[in-house]
Amino acid sequence: MRNALIFREIDAFWDFIRLHGSEGHNARGYSLYLAQPQTPPTRPLLLLVGFVRKKSLLGKLFSHFFENTYHIEENQSSLRLFLPDRSQQDLLVLQRRDAQDLLSLVDLVPALPLSAPKEHVIFWLHDPDQLGPLVEISMRLQNDRIQYAPLHNPPHNGLLLRIEAPSFYLLQICKEQYSKQITLYTEEATDFFTPWGYRHPLIDLWRLSEMPREPRWTFVPQGAPPQTIAPVQWQDIYKAAQFVLQLHTEQDWEESKEQTPRFSLPLRFEPRNRPLEPEIWLLEEQHRPQLERQLSLMDEDDLSLLLINIQKDQDGKHRFFLREKQIGKGRAWLDFGGQRFACYKGIHQLLLPVDIELQPQLRRDQYTPLFDLRAGILTFVTLPSASTHRMEEATLTRIREDAFAPLRQYIDYLITQNIEHLQSIQQQSVFDLGRYTRAPYRPELLNTRQSTSSRDTHTPKDREKSAQETSPKETNEPQTSPTQRPPTPRSKTNPTATSEHRRSALEEEERTLEAQLLQDPQSDDFFMLAQLKQEMQKLDEAQECLIEALWLASPPNEALLKKQLQEIFFKTAHTKHTNVPTENAQIYTRRDAFLSSLFTAPTGVRTGWLQTHIQWLHQSEALLRKKLRWLAWREVLRCNRDQREAARVRESMLRELNEYGLSITDIPTFLQRAFANNRQLFAETQAEQNDQHLALHHLHYLRNQFAQLQLPPFRIVGQALVGAGHLQVGVLPTGVDLLQEAQQYAKDDQELDLWVAAISHSVASYADEAFEIRTASRLQHHTSLLEKQPFLKEKIEECSRLLQPAKEKELQSAFAASNVRRLYTDAPIHAPRLQEAFAALQEAHKQGKADHIEHLTQTFLSVLRDAIRGEGDFSRAPVDYNEVAKAISRFVDLLGKLRWGGSGHVLLAHFLDFVRVAPSRPPDESDSVRGLFFMLMRLHIAQGLVSLERLPQAIEIIQQCLMWLYRWIDNPIDFLDFCGVALQAIEELPLQERNQLLQSITDQFVQQINAPDSTMRVYYEGSALQRLGYLLQLQLVRIAASKEQLALGQMKQYMDRDEMALRERILHEDLTQPMGE
Amino acid sequence: MLPTYAFEDLKPQVENLRKRVNQVRKHLAQYFVNKEDIVDLMVLCTLAQEPLLLVGKPGTAKSDLIVKFAQAIGLEGEEYFEYMLTKFTEPSEIIGPIDINQLKEGRYLRRAEGKLPQSRVAFLDEIFKSNSAILNTLLTIINERKYYQDGKPISIDLVMLFGATNEIPEFSELGALRDRFTLKVESESVRETHFDELLEKGLRNETYKAFQQRPWADLCRLEDFLKLKAYLDHTMSRTEDKEGRTDRDRFFPSDVYALFKRILKTLEKEDRIEISDRKVIKLYKLIRTRAFLIHGGVVTKEDLVLLRYVADRIQDFAPVREKVDTLLRLH
C-alpha cells in the first residue's frame, strides 16, 4: 500500500509541480496514473505515487494538495483507492508514466504556430541508413551546417544528426515521410530536448534548474518516458560524406615566375557636382579685413565656438586656418570665405577643397600611405587658386590637430571712445571694472575663462553686494600677473561682514566651481579653485587643484603654475599633516619638500639637484598620482634629457594603464567627494530641490500603484520600499510611518516580516551614515532626521535580533542580486570574428595607434552589424544576441574612453550611425524567446547610448523595447528579466527623464500581479519568482529616488576623459623636450 | 450578363477550345522577349477569371503585353477598358460620371458607358497610386463583380482585371487590394541578357505598328475562355464521381497535393510570405486550371510552378521564385 496524491485537473497537477519547483527527484521513481473510477464512472483522475512529503513543504501553499492524499494499492491494470471513511474504490488505469523526476511526468503541449527553427534541430535517426537521403536533401536546400554523432549504447542505437537552422521543408518531409525512422528534437532549455512542434509547459522551471543539473542530455518524446544520454561529440558531416567530382578535362595553370608587373595609375583632381559642407577654412592675409568685419558682428560668447591656427611663412606672411569647435549638432554653419576644406571620404586627417575629389576612387585605407597621413596631424591639399584643379600645382600642408586655439584669445576689442571720460566713469563706478583698465591689451593668462566664470557665477545682485564691500582704491589697482590676480569680489574682504556669512559664500563658490569642473575640467578653473581653497585653508586640496591646472595648462602658463605649486608644496611641507598617522605624516612632509624643490625653476645644470630628485623619484614614484608622477619626471628629464629613463617611465605608466586603467585615487580627493555627494539627494541648490521634488512625485506615484496590488506580500513589501525611498530622500515622517505600517502588516508572516525588516535595516544603516554632515545648512536639513534617530537606532537593533545570520545573508544577497539576466555582458566575447575585431581595436588603443583606430572601429561595427543581422560570416548560424550584447557593452566601454581622443567625435558618429541603421525589431516576432533576446540586446545599446550622453536616442530605444514587451511577453520570468535590464538603463538617466518610463513599467507590473488569470498568479505566489518580483519593486523605487547610477556614470565619464588624456600624453609627449621648444 | 453554358453542350467542344486558347499562349509570346511565363499567366488568369498584377520598372513591356493580349482575344471598343490611375483620379473616371438628369430627379446614378463596369477586360495602370475612394470601389468590383448605383449593387460582366505597377507599397491600407491579386509577376528588363533579340523583335513590332498590322489579333475569342471556364466549373462542382472520388481525388494526386501543402508552408514559415485562406483556395483553383489548360487534366508537379508568383513584396519575388524551383527540383 502506498500514498498517492490525487489531482482532479491537469492544471492542479501543473500548479503542484510549479510550486514545488524543479527539485522533485526520487531515485526510486515516481508513477503518474491516469485512472478512471469504476463505480460510479466519473471523470479520470491523476494520481501521483512516490512523492515524499518534506517538512519544508508543510506551508499553507501545499496544504490543499496534501489534503488529497490517499492510500492506494497498485495492481496490473487497476488501482484500489482507500477512502477516509474506510470504503474502497476501484480505478481503471488508463495510462501510466514512470520517471525519476517530477518534471518528466508532465505532458508536452503542441507549440503553435509552428515556426521555422532559427537554431539547431537534432534528428534522432533510429535507422542510420536514413543519413544519406537526409543529408542530400539538406545540402540541396543549401544547408551543409550538419554534424553527426553515432549512438552505440543499446537501447540508444542509431545516429544523432544536428542541423543548424534546417529548412522547414526538410522538417516537414521528416515528419510526413519518416516519422517512424526519425524523431526531431529542438533544444528547449540547456540540455533539454523536446520534439519539434511541442513544448514543455513548465519549461521555465527547467530553465531555473539548469545550473545544478549533471551534464546529461534529456530527450522527452511525446507520450513516452524521457531518455537521457551523455553529451555526444559532434563531428562534421564532411568527415562522413564522400563527394565525387567528375570532370572531362583538367587544365593546370602555373603561377608566373617572372617579376610581377606593377601598374602605375596617376590620380587626378576632378570637380565635384555638389561641393561638400566646409569644415575648415584657409584664409590668406588679404582676407583679414573681411574676417575682422565678420567677427565684429559676432558676440564674444559665440567666439568661444571658433578655433584658429595661425601660420607664418619665411617672409612673415600670415595665413589662418579657422574651424568651428563643434562639427555636428550645435554647429553654427558659418562661412568665412577663403579656401574651404572638408574631410575626404570621412578620413578626418585628410582635407581637400570642398569642390574637388580624387579620381579614380580608391579604398579608404589606400589614402593613408599615399598622403602619408599621420595620427594627430591634419593634412591639407591646397591649390594656388580656386580655378586650378591640376594635381601638379597642389601642395600638402600639415598642421597638428591640437594646434587650434580658441579664437577668442586672439581678439583685442578696441574702445575708440574718449578714454578719459571712461576712466572717470570707472572711478565712480560701484562695479568692478579693474580688469578693463589695460584695454585694449589682452590679459596675459587664463583670463578669458576667468572673467567668464566670475561673470557667470555672480548675478548682478551679487556684484552689487560685492561692490559695496569693495573700496574704490582696490578696484583701481592695475592687473599685473595671474599671481596678482585682479581682485575678485571674493578677495575683497569687508571687515563688517560676519565670518560665517563669508565662509558660506566661499563654500557656495567652491561648490559651484567644483560642479563646473566635474562637467568640463579646465586649467583656469582649477587655478581659480586652488586660490579659493588656499583662502579657505584647504592646502591639500589647493595642491591637487594646482597639479590639475598644471596638467591642463598650455606651455606659456606652465612657469607661473609651477611657481605656485612650488610655493604650496613648500607651505605644506612646513605644515603638520594632522589628518594622517604619524609615520605617514613624515612621508608626506618629505614628499612635499621634495616636490617643492622639484618644481623650482632650474637655472643652469645642477648635478646634485638632479641626482637627489631622480633617486627620490625612483623610490617614491609609486606613491604619486599618475599625473603628478608624469609632471615630476618631466621636470627632471627636461634637465638631463635621459631618453632611456623617459622610455622606462613611459612604458611603466602605459603598462599600469593598460592593466589596471585609471584608479579612482588618481583623481583629486575633493572631486571624489563631489561625485559621492552627487549620489545623494540633498535639497540645497535649486537643481537639487527640483530633483527632490521629482523623486517625491515618483514615490507618490509608486505608493498609489503598489497599494493597488492584489497580492498582499507585494503590497506590503512595496509599501516598505516606498517608505525606505522617502527616508532616503529625507522625508522622514512619511518614510517612518510607511515602514512602521508595513511592519505591522507583515508581522503574521515570518518570511514577509524578515523582508520588511531587511528593508528597514538597510535604510537605517543608510540613514546612520547620512549623519556625516558637511555643512551647517545640511545639518539643519537633517534636524527632523535627528529627531527620528531613536526610532532608527531601535530599528537596527530590532532587525539584528530578527535576522538569523544565515537568513540575513540570504536576504542581503537577494537584495544585492540582480534579476535572471539572460545576457551576461560581463563575460568575455566568444564569437571568433567579433572577438578578433574587438581585440584589434583594443590593441590599437593600448598601443596608441590613433591612425588605425577609426578604421578598426568601422571594421568592428561592420562585423557587429553582420552579427545582428545574421549576414556575412554570421549567416551560417542563428544570431547569438548574447554575444552581440557582450560586444556592444565592451565596445561602448572602450568608446567611452576613445571619444575623448583626437578622432573621438568621428568614432562616436560611426557608433551613432550603427545604432541608427541597426534593426529595431526582432527578425521573427512570432518567436518570442528570440525576440526577447533581441530586445535585451537593444536595451544594452540604449544603456550604451546613455553612458555616451545620447539620451534622446536611448530613451527612444527603451520606449520601443517597452512597447514590444507589452505586446509580446506573457511570461513572468521574461517580464521580470526584461524589466530588470530596462530599469538598469533607466537608472542612469537624469530624474526628469525617468517619469514616463517608470510609470509604464509600474503599470505593467501591477497588471501582471492583478491578472485575473490564475496561472499567472501562481507564478507570483509562493514560488521563487516572488523574490524576483520584490527585486523589481526595489528597482522601481531606486529609479524613483536614486541618483546613484547617474553619479557613477558621471564619474566614469570624468575618469574616462582623464585616462584618455593621460594615455595620449604618455604616448605622444616628449618628456625630455625642454620647456618652450 | 454573362452567358450560361450546359455541360453536355460544352463537352464536345472542349478540346478545340483548349487548342485555341493555348494558341494564344504560344503565339502571343513570340512577339516578346522572354515573356513566356507572363503570357502563360495572363491566359491562365483570364481563364480562371482571377486578377493578375504585373510589376516592373517602366519600359518593361507591361502595358504592351496587356494591350496585345486584348487584341489577341478579339476585344474591341467598350469591351476593353484601360486607364492610368493617379492619386487625383476620381471614381467617375473609372466607373462613370454622375448622371445629372437623374440626379435632378433624386437618383444617384452613374453613366457607365465606356467605363470599367461595361468592359469585359480592364487594365488599370499604376493601380496602387489611386486614392482610397477608387480602391474601395475596386475591391468590390474584383471580389464580387459588383458596383453600386444609387445604393443598389449592380452586377458587372468584367471577366478579367489586369493591374500594373512600378512598385508595391507596403502600407497596410493597401493590404486588401494586394491580397486580391493572387498572383503577381515581375516583368523584368531583358536588355542585359537578350539584347539582340530585344532589338530585333522591338523593331519588328515598330514596323507592325507603322503599317497598322496586328498579326497577333483575333487568335481566339473571349467566349472561348468563358466556355472553358464554364466547363471547368461544371467539373469541379461535381462533388463525387461514380466511384465516390472528389475532384481532388481525381485531379490532384496525393503526392503532388502533399508537395503543394509543403511548399506553401515552407514559404510561409521560412520566407514570411503571407498566404491568406482566400489565397489558398484561389491557388488551388489556379493550379487545377493550369493543369486543365496545359495538359488536359490531372495536376502534375510542373503545375505547382504557379507558386513562384505568390509573393506580395517585390523584394520577395526572386527569392520565392528560386525557393519554389529548388523545392520542385528535389522531387
XYZ file of N, CA and C in Angstrom, chain A residues 472-536:
195
model
N 36.966 101.667 -3.483
C 37.301 102.125 -4.828
C 38.797 102.045 -5.104
N 39.598 102.213 -4.078
C 41.040 102.200 -4.263
C 41.492 100.837 -4.797
N 40.946 99.831 -4.199
C 41.356 98.472 -4.593
C 40.998 98.197 -6.052
N 39.850 98.648 -6.468
C 39.420 98.328 -7.824
C 40.263 99.029 -8.870
N 40.908 100.121 -8.474
C 41.684 100.849 -9.454
C 43.084 100.306 -9.636
N 43.445 99.358 -8.827
C 44.805 98.822 -8.970
C 44.919 98.050 -10.275
N 45.993 98.322 -11.035
C 46.110 97.636 -12.316
C 46.429 96.151 -12.128
N 46.031 95.412 -13.132
C 46.298 93.971 -13.105
C 47.698 93.723 -13.636
N 48.481 92.915 -12.960
C 49.853 92.714 -13.402
C 50.102 91.296 -13.862
N 49.809 90.342 -13.045
C 50.053 88.956 -13.459
C 49.020 88.070 -12.799
N 48.943 86.835 -13.255
C 47.911 85.969 -12.684
C 48.096 85.729 -11.194
N 49.351 85.812 -10.730
C 49.534 85.596 -9.295
C 48.979 86.773 -8.520
N 49.068 87.919 -9.169
C 48.432 89.082 -8.527
C 47.141 89.331 -9.292
N 46.236 88.436 -9.126
C 45.036 88.482 -9.941
C 44.210 89.706 -9.641
N 43.429 90.130 -10.590
C 42.583 91.269 -10.290
C 41.696 90.910 -9.115
N 41.542 91.824 -8.220
C 40.770 91.473 -7.035
C 39.351 91.079 -7.416
N 38.989 89.938 -7.012
C 37.640 89.464 -7.290
C 36.778 89.806 -6.090
N 35.485 89.787 -6.249
C 34.629 90.095 -5.107
C 34.990 89.244 -3.898
N 35.410 88.026 -4.179
C 35.730 87.085 -3.115
C 36.869 87.599 -2.233
N 37.912 88.194 -2.892
C 39.112 88.565 -2.145
C 39.009 89.945 -1.486
N 37.932 90.622 -1.800
C 37.811 91.957 -1.198
C 37.029 91.845 0.108
N 37.747 91.762 1.159
C 37.121 91.479 2.438
C 36.429 92.713 3.001
N 35.252 92.507 3.392
C 34.545 93.588 4.063
C 34.637 93.328 5.552
N 35.309 94.210 6.282
C 35.510 93.934 7.712
C 34.209 93.831 8.480
N 33.163 94.437 7.912
C 31.913 94.386 8.663
C 31.159 93.077 8.473
N 31.504 92.345 7.397
C 30.778 91.087 7.136
C 31.126 90.050 8.182
N 30.179 89.256 8.569
C 30.452 88.224 9.577
C 31.250 87.114 8.935
N 32.050 86.416 9.738
C 32.899 85.362 9.169
C 32.044 84.198 8.668
N 30.895 83.907 9.341
C 30.039 82.800 8.892
C 29.477 83.093 7.510
N 29.047 84.310 7.356
C 28.464 84.683 6.077
C 29.491 84.555 4.967
N 30.697 84.985 5.300
C 31.771 84.940 4.311
C 32.114 83.486 3.986
N 32.176 82.677 5.035
C 32.530 81.271 4.822
C 31.468 80.592 3.950
N 30.237 80.928 4.260
C 29.155 80.336 3.487
C 29.251 80.740 2.015
N 29.607 82.000 1.783
C 29.747 82.475 0.395
C 30.887 81.741 -0.306
N 31.997 81.548 0.448
C 33.133 80.830 -0.147
C 32.758 79.395 -0.480
N 32.050 78.795 0.464
C 31.624 77.411 0.217
C 30.722 77.313 -1.008
N 29.860 78.316 -1.096
C 28.954 78.347 -2.247
C 29.747 78.425 -3.551
N 30.733 79.297 -3.538
C 31.541 79.477 -4.747
C 32.372 78.221 -5.032
N 32.859 77.641 -3.964
C 33.644 76.415 -4.117
C 32.800 75.314 -4.757
N 31.576 75.209 -4.247
C 30.705 74.166 -4.760
C 30.385 74.401 -6.236
N 30.149 75.662 -6.578
C 29.822 75.982 -7.976
C 30.993 75.629 -8.884
N 32.191 76.011 -8.430
C 33.363 75.723 -9.265
C 33.606 74.227 -9.395
N 33.422 73.529 -8.287
C 33.626 72.071 -8.338
C 32.636 71.424 -9.299
N 31.385 71.890 -9.220
C 30.371 71.332 -10.130
C 30.741 71.608 -11.583
N 31.285 72.799 -11.806
C 31.698 73.177 -13.168
C 32.827 72.269 -13.647
N 33.741 71.966 -12.729
C 34.893 71.134 -13.100
C 34.494 69.693 -13.378
N 33.466 69.239 -12.679
C 33.014 67.864 -12.931
C 32.542 67.731 -14.367
N 31.947 68.789 -14.868
C 31.428 68.755 -16.238
C 32.530 68.992 -17.257
N 33.371 69.976 -16.995
C 34.316 70.401 -18.016
C 35.611 70.877 -17.352
N 36.547 69.981 -17.114
C 37.774 70.383 -16.418
C 38.639 71.301 -17.287
N 38.959 72.469 -16.762
C 39.790 73.431 -17.487
C 40.877 73.932 -16.540
N 42.002 74.230 -17.131
C 43.139 74.652 -16.328
C 42.813 75.889 -15.493
N 42.212 76.886 -16.120
C 41.988 78.131 -15.383
C 40.970 77.970 -14.262
N 39.998 77.069 -14.429
C 39.042 76.827 -13.349
C 39.731 76.166 -12.161
N 40.619 75.232 -12.478
C 41.368 74.595 -11.390
C 42.224 75.641 -10.668
N 42.780 76.540 -11.454
C 43.620 77.583 -10.876
C 42.811 78.462 -9.914
N 41.612 78.832 -10.382
C 40.757 79.665 -9.523
C 40.355 78.913 -8.262
N 40.041 77.648 -8.440
C 39.630 76.858 -7.280
C 40.793 76.716 -6.294
N 41.999 76.588 -6.834
C 43.168 76.480 -5.969
C 43.275 77.719 -5.086
N 43.070 78.864 -5.682
C 43.146 80.103 -4.903
C 42.074 80.151 -3.829
N 40.912 79.720 -4.230
C 39.789 79.709 -3.298
C 40.086 78.788 -2.120
N 40.604 77.633 -2.448
C 40.868 76.636 -1.394
C 42.002 77.111 -0.484
N 42.959 77.807 -1.073
C 44.027 78.353 -0.227
C 43.429 79.341 0.766
N 42.522 80.124 0.257
C 41.888 81.105 1.125
C 41.099 80.424 2.238
N 40.558 79.263 1.898
C 39.781 78.517 2.903
C 40.675 77.602 3.736
